[in-house]
GROMACS .gro file of C-alpha atoms in nm:
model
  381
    1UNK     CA    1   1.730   4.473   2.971
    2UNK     CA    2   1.465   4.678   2.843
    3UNK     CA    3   1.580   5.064   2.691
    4UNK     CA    4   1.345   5.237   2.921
    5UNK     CA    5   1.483   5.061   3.269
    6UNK     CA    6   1.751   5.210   3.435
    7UNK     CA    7   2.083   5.006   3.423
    8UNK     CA    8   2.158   4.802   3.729
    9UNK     CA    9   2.527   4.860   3.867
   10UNK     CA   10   2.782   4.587   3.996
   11UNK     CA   11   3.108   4.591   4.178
   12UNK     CA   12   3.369   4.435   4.057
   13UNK     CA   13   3.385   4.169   4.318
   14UNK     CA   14   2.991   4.152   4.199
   15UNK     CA   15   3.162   4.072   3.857
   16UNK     CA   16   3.432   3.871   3.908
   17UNK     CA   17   3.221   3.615   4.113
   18UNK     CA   18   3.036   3.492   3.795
   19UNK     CA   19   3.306   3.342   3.598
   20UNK     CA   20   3.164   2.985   3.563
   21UNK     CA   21   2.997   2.795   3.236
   22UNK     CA   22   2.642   2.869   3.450
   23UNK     CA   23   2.700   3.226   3.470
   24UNK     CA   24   2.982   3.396   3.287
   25UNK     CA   25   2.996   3.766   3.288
   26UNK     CA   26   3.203   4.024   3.131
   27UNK     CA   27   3.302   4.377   3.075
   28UNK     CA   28   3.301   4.623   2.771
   29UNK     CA   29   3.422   4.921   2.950
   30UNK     CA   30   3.225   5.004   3.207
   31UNK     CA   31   2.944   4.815   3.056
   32UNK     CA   32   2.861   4.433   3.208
   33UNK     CA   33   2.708   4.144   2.997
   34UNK     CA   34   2.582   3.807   3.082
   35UNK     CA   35   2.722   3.609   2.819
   36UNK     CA   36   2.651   3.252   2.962
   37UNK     CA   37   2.385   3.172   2.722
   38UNK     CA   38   2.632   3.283   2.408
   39UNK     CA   39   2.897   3.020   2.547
   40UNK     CA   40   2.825   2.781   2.336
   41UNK     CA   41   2.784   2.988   2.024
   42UNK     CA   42   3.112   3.158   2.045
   43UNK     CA   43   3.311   3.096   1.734
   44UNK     CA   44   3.629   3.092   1.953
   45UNK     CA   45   3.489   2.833   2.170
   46UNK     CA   46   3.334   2.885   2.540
   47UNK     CA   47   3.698   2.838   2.702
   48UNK     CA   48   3.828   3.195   2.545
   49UNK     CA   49   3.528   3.382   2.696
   50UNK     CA   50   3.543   3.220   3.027
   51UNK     CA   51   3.945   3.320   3.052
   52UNK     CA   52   3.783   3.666   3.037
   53UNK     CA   53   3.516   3.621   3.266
   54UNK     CA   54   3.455   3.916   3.485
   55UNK     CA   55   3.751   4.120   3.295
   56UNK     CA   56   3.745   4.430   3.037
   57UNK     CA   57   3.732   4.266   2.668
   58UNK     CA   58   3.774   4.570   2.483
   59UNK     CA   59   4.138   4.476   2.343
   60UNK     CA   60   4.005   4.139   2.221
   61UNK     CA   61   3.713   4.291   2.039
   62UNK     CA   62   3.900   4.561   1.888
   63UNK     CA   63   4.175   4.235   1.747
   64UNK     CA   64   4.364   4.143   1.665
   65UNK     CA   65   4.347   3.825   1.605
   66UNK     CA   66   4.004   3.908   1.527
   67UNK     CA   67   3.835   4.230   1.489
   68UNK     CA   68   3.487   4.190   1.550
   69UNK     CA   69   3.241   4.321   1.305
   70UNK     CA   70   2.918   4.564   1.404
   71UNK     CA   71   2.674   4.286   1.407
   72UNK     CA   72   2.924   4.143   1.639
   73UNK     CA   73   2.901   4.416   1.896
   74UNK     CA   74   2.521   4.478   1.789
   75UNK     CA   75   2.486   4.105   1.932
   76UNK     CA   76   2.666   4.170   2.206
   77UNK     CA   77   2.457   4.456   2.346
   78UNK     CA   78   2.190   4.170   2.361
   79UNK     CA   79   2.342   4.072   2.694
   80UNK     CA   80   2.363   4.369   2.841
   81UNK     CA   81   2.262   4.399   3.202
   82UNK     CA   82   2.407   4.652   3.363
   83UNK     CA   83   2.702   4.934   3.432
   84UNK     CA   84   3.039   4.874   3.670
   85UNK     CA   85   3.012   5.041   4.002
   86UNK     CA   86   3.420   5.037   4.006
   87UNK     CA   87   3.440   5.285   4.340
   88UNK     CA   88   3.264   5.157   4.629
   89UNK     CA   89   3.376   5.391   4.874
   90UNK     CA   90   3.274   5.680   4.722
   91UNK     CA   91   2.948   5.944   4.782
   92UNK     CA   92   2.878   5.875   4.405
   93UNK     CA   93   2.875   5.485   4.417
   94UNK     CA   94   2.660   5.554   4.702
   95UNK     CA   95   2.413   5.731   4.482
   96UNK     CA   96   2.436   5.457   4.184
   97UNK     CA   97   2.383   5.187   4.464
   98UNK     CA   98   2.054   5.390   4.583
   99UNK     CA   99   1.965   5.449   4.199
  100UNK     CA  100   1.971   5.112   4.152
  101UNK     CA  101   1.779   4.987   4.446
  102UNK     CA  102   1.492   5.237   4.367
  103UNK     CA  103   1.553   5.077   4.004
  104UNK     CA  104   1.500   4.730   4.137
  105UNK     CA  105   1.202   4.826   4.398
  106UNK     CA  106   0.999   5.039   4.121
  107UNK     CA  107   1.061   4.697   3.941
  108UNK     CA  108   0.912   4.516   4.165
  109UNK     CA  109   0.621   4.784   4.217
  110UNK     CA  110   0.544   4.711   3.839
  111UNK     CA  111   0.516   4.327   3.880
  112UNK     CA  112   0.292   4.331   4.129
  113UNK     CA  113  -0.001   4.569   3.978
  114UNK     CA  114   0.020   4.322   3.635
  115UNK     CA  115  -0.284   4.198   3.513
  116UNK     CA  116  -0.121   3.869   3.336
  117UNK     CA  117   0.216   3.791   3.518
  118UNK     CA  118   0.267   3.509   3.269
  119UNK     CA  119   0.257   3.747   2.986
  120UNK     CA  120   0.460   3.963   3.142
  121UNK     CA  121   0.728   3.685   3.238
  122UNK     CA  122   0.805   3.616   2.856
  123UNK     CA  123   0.798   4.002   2.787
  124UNK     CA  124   1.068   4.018   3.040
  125UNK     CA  125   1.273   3.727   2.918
  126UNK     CA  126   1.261   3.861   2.560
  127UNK     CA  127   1.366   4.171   2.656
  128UNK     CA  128   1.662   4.035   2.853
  129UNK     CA  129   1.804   3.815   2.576
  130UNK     CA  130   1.707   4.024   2.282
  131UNK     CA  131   1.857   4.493   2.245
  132UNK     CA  132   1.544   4.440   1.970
  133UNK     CA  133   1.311   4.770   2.082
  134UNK     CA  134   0.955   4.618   2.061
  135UNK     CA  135   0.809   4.973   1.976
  136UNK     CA  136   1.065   5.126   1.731
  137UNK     CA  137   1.156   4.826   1.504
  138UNK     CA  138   1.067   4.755   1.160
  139UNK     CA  139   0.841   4.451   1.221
  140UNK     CA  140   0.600   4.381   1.546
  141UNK     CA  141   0.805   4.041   1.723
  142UNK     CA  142   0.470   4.027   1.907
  143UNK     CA  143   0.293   3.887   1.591
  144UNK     CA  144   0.375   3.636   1.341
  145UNK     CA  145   0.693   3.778   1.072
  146UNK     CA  146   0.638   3.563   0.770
  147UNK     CA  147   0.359   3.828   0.631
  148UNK     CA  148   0.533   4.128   0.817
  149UNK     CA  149   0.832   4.107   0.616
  150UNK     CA  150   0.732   4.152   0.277
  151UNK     CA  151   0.624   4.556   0.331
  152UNK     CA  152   0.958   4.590   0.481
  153UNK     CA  153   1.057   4.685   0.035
  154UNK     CA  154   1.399   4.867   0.057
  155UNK     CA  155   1.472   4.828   0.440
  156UNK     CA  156   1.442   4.401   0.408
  157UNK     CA  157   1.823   4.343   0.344
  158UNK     CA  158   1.966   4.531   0.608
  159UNK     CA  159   1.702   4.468   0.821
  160UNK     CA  160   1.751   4.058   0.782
  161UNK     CA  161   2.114   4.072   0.808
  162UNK     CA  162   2.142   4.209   1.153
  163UNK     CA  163   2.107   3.904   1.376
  164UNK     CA  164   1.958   3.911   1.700
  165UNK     CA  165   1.933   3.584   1.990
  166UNK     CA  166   1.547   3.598   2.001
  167UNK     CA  167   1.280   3.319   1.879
  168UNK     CA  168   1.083   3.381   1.572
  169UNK     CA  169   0.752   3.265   1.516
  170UNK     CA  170   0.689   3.290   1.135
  171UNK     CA  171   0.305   3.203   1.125
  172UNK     CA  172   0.033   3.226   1.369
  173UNK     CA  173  -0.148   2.867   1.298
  174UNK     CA  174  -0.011   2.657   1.528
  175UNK     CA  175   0.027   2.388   1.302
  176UNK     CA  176   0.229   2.633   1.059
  177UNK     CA  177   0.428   2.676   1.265
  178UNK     CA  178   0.533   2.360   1.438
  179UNK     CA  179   0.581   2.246   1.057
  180UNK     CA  180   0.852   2.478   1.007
  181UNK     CA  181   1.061   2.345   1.364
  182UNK     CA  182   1.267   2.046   1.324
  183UNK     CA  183   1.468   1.891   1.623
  184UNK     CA  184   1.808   1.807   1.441
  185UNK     CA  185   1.781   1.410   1.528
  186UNK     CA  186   1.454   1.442   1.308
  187UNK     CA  187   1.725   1.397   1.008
  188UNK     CA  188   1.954   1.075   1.075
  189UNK     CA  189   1.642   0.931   1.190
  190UNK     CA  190   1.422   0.959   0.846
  191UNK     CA  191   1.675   0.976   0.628
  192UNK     CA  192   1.969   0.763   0.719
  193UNK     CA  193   1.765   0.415   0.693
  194UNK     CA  194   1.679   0.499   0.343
  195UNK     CA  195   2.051   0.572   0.294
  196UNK     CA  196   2.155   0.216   0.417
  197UNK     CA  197   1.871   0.057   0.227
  198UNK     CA  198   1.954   0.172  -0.062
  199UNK     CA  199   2.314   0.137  -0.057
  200UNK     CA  200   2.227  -0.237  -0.004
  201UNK     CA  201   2.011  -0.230  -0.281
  202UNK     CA  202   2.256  -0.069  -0.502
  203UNK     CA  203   2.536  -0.341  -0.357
  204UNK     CA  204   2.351  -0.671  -0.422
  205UNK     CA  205   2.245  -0.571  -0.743
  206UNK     CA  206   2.560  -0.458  -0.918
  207UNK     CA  207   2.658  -0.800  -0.751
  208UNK     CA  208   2.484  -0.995  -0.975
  209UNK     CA  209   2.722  -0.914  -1.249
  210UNK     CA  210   2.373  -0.809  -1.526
  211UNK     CA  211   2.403  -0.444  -1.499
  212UNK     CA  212   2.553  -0.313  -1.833
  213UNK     CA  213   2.582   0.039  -1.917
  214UNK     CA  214   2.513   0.123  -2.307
  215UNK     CA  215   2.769   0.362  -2.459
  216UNK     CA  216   2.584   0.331  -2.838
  217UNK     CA  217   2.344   0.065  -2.952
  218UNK     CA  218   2.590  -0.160  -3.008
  219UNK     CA  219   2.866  -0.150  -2.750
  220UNK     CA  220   2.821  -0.147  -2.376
  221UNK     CA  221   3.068  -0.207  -2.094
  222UNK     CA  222   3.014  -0.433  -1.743
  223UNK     CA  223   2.975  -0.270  -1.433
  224UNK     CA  224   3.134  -0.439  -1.167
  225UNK     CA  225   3.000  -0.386  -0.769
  226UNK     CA  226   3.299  -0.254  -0.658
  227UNK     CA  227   3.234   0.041  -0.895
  228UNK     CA  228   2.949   0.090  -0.643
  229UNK     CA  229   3.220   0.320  -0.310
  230UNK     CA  230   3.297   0.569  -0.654
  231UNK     CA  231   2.957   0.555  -0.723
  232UNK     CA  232   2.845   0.670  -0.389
  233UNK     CA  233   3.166   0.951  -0.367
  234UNK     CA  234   3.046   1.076  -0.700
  235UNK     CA  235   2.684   1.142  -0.538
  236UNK     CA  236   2.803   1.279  -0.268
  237UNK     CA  237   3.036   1.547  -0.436
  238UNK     CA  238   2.777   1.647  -0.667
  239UNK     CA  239   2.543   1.704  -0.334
  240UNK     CA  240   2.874   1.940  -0.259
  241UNK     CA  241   2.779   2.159  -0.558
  242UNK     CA  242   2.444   2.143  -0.528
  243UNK     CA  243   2.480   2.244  -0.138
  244UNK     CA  244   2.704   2.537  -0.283
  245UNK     CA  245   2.467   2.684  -0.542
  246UNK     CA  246   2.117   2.641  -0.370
  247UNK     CA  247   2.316   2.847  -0.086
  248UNK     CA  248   2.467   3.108  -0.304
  249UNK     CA  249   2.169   3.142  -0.572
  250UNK     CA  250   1.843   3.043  -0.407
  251UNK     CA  251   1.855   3.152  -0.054
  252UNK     CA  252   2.107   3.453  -0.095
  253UNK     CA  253   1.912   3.615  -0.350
  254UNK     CA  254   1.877   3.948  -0.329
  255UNK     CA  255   1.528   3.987  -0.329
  256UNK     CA  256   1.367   4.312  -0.567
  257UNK     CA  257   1.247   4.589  -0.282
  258UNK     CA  258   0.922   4.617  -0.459
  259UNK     CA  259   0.827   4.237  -0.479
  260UNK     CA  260   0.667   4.155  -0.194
  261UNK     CA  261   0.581   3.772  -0.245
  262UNK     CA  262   1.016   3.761  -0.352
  263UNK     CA  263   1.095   3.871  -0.019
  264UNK     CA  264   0.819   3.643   0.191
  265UNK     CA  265   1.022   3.307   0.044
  266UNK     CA  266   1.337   3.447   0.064
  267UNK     CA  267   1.275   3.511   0.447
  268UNK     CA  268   1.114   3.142   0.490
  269UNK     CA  269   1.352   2.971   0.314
  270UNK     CA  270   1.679   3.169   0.466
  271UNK     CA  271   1.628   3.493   0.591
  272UNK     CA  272   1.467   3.396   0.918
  273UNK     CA  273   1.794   3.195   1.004
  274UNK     CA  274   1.989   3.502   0.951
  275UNK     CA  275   1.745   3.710   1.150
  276UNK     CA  276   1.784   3.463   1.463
  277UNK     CA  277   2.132   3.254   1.339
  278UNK     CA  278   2.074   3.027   1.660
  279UNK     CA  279   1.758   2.965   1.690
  280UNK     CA  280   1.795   2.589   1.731
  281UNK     CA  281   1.440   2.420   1.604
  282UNK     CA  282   1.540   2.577   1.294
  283UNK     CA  283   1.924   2.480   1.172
  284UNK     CA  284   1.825   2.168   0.992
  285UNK     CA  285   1.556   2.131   0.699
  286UNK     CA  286   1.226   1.982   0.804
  287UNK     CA  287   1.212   1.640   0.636
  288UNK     CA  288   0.883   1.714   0.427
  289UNK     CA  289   1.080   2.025   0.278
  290UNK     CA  290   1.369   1.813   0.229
  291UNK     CA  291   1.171   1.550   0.065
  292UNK     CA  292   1.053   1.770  -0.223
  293UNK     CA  293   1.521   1.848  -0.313
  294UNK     CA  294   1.570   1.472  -0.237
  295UNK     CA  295   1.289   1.313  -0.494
  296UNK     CA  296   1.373   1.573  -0.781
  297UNK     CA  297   1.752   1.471  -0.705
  298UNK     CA  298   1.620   1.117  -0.718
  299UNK     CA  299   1.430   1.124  -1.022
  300UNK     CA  300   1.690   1.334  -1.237
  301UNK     CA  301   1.921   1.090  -1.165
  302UNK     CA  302   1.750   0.754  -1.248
  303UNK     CA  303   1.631   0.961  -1.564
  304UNK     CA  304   1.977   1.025  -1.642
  305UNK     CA  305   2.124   0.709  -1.553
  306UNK     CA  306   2.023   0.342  -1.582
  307UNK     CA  307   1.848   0.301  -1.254
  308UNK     CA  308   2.054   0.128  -1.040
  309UNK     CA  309   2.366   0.380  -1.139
  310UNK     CA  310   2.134   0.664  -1.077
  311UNK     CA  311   2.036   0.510  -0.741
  312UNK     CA  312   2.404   0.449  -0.637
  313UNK     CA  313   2.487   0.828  -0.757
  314UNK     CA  314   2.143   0.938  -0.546
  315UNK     CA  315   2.268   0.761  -0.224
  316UNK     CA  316   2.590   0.925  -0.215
  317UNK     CA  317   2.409   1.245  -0.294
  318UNK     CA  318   2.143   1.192   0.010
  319UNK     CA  319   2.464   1.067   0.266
  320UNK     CA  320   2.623   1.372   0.122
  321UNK     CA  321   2.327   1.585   0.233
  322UNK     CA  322   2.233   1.422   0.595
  323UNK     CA  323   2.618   1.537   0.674
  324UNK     CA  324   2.600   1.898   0.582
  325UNK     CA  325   2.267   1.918   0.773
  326UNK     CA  326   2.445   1.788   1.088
  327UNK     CA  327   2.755   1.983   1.043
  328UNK     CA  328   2.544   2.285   0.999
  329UNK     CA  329   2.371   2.249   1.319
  330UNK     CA  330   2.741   2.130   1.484
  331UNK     CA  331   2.905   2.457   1.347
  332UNK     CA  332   2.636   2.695   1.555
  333UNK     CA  333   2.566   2.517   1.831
  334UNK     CA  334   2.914   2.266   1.847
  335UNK     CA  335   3.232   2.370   2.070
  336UNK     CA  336   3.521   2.196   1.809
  337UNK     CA  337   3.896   2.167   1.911
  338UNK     CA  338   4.103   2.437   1.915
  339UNK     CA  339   4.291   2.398   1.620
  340UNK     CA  340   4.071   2.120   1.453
  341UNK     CA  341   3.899   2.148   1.097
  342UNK     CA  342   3.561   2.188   1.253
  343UNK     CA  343   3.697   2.461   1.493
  344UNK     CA  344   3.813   2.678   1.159
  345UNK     CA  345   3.466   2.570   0.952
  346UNK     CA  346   3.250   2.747   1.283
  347UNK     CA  347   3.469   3.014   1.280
  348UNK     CA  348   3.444   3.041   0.899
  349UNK     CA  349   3.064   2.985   0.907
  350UNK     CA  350   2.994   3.234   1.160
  351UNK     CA  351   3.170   3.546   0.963
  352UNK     CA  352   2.940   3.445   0.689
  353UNK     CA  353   2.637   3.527   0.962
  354UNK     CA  354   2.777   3.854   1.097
  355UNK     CA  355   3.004   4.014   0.855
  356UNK     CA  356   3.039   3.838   0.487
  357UNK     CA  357   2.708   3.751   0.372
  358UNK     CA  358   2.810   3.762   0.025
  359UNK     CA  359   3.095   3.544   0.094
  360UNK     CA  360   3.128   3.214   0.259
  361UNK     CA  361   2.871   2.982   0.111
  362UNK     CA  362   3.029   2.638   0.160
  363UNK     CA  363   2.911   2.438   0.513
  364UNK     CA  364   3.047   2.152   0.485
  365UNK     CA  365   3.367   2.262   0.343
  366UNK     CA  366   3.547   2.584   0.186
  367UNK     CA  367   3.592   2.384  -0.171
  368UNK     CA  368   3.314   2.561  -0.389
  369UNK     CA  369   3.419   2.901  -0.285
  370UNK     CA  370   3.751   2.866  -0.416
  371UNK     CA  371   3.651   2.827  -0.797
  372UNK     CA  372   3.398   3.075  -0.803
  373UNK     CA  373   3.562   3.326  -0.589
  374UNK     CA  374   3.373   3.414  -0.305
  375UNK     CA  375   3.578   3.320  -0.040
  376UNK     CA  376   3.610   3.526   0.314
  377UNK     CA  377   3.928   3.687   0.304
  378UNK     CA  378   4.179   3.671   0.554
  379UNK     CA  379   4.146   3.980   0.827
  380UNK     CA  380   4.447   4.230   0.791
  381UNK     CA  381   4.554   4.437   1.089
   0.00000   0.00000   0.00000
């Protein structure tokens, strides 16, 4: 709902009818929200909200289990649609009922003098999904952010940290643009054949029985193919490491206010996902960026490493990497098991988003944060 339209008001009945997966409403107070489209984001999984559909959550966003954070409830005001007329019979619901009628008809007045009702459609829908104030924030939503950001300086952390449910569109060439959206079956498809290919490779040629590796110019030891499933694991936990640090160091840097080229990558590479956390074209790496990480993995490697050892180590590495991609799309847009790994990891993933961004860097798993100490802590009531 836009800031300058009067709020809308519901009964309770009105409320309580909408308590289904295809609209699923509830109450803050006297405040109602639309929450269908967040269903499937909710950490907690879509069946907690829709036990509370069409009641006050107040208690349950206050904890425990859980207190919610202030991006939490700054999200929340996204789906804001209206206020609870709770006294029907009254002269003053009367006067809320006419207020909003005269609300809705003055709507309606508005529609029909547009110019461009197509332009005015999307306006609309923004403003219904997104509390972001068109006029007052930092950036202009109606252009393209990626050269916006930069002049932001001092204001760019905070600003990129407070997530809204909105689309981004980071450049204004169409082609740009569709190069930085990725469908998340773009990944298994281009990069999972090239995983089986060369695990074969790797296979049938340590079968032969020739590959040696030289410990000094005189000595060298046999490696057998069944050496080849360590081989693979070894890849794929050093992909582990590498997924922790490019997270942590790369694309959580804190980026100097005054640079403004710094703070332009920092928002292509990761800050944009921050901005809008569930925008879904954009949860997995397009594979042309990805190809740039995978050949200097690939290369290092068989540098480092007699080539087919290299190439067994790389294949792990690139398996390794295909699975955090899908698990990282899974934990924002996945509803896991109560209970189940992947139901703590998207509940673990998503405090990273709205409360500890300086925490919580492992996707795949909690492992790397352990050692180096930047694991969420456990809420305390």
């Amino acid at each position: 709902m836009s800031p300058s339209t009067s709020p809308r008001f519901f009964t309770e009945r009105e409320v309580g009818r909408h308590s289904t997966k295809d609209s699923c409403w509830v109450l803050l107070g006297t405040r109602v929200y639309d929450v269908t489209s967040f269903l499937r984001m909710h950490p907690g999984g879509e069946t907690l909200i829709l036990r509370r559909s069409g009641k006050d959550v107040s208690r349950e966003m206050e904890g425990p289990p859980h207190r919610h954070s202030e991006n939490a409830r700054r999200w929340m005001e996204q789906y804001y649609i209206g206020e609870l007329d709770s006294d029907s019979g009254t002269d003053e619901a009367q006067t809320l009922r006419e207020r909003r009628k005269a609300s809705e008809q003055t709507e309606g007045t508005r529609a029909e003098e547009t110019t461009d009702r197509k332009e005015e459609d999307e306006n609309d829908a923004y403003n219904r999904c997104s509390s972001v104030d068109l006029d007052k924030d930092l950036v202009d939503w109606r252009k393209p952010l990626a050269w916006q950001v930069g002049h932001l300086g001092e204001k760019y952390d905070a600003w990129v940290h407070q997530p809204v449910d909105r689309p981004i569109r980071l450049f204004g060439n169409p082609f740009l643009e569709a190069s930085t959206k990725t469908s998340w079956y773009w990944v298994p498809v281009v990069w999972l054949p090239i995983v089986f290919y060369f695990s074969w490779y790797c296979y049938t040629t340590l079968a032969k029985g020739t590959t040696r590796l030289d410990l000094t110019s005189d000595f060298s030891i046999p490696i057998h193919k069944y050496i080849f499933p360590l081989l693979f694991l070894m890849g794929w936990f050093m992909w582990s490491f590498i997924e922790y640090c490019i997270h942590r160091f790369v694309f959580h840097m804190k980026p100097p206010a005054h640079n403004y080229y710094l703070i332009t990558i920092h928002f292509l590479l990761h800050g944009q996902h921050h901005k809008s956390p569930f925008d879904g074209a954009r949860l997995v790496f397009p594979p042309g960026l990805a190809s740039l990480v995978v050949g200097s993995f690939y290369l290092i490697l068989c540098s480092t490493l007699p080539q087919v050892l290299g190439s067994s180590v790389f294949v792990g590495g690139l398996c390794g990497y295909v699975v955090y991609d899908m698990i990282h799309y899974y934990l924002h847009y996945g509803s896991p098991k109560r209970g189940s790994y992947m139901y703590s990891l998207k509940a673990y993933h998503i405090k990273h988003h709205f409360e500890h961004q300086r925490a919580g860097f492992g996707i795949t798993s909690t492992f790397w944060d352990h050692p180096f100490n930047t694991v969420i802590p456990d809420e305390k009531f």
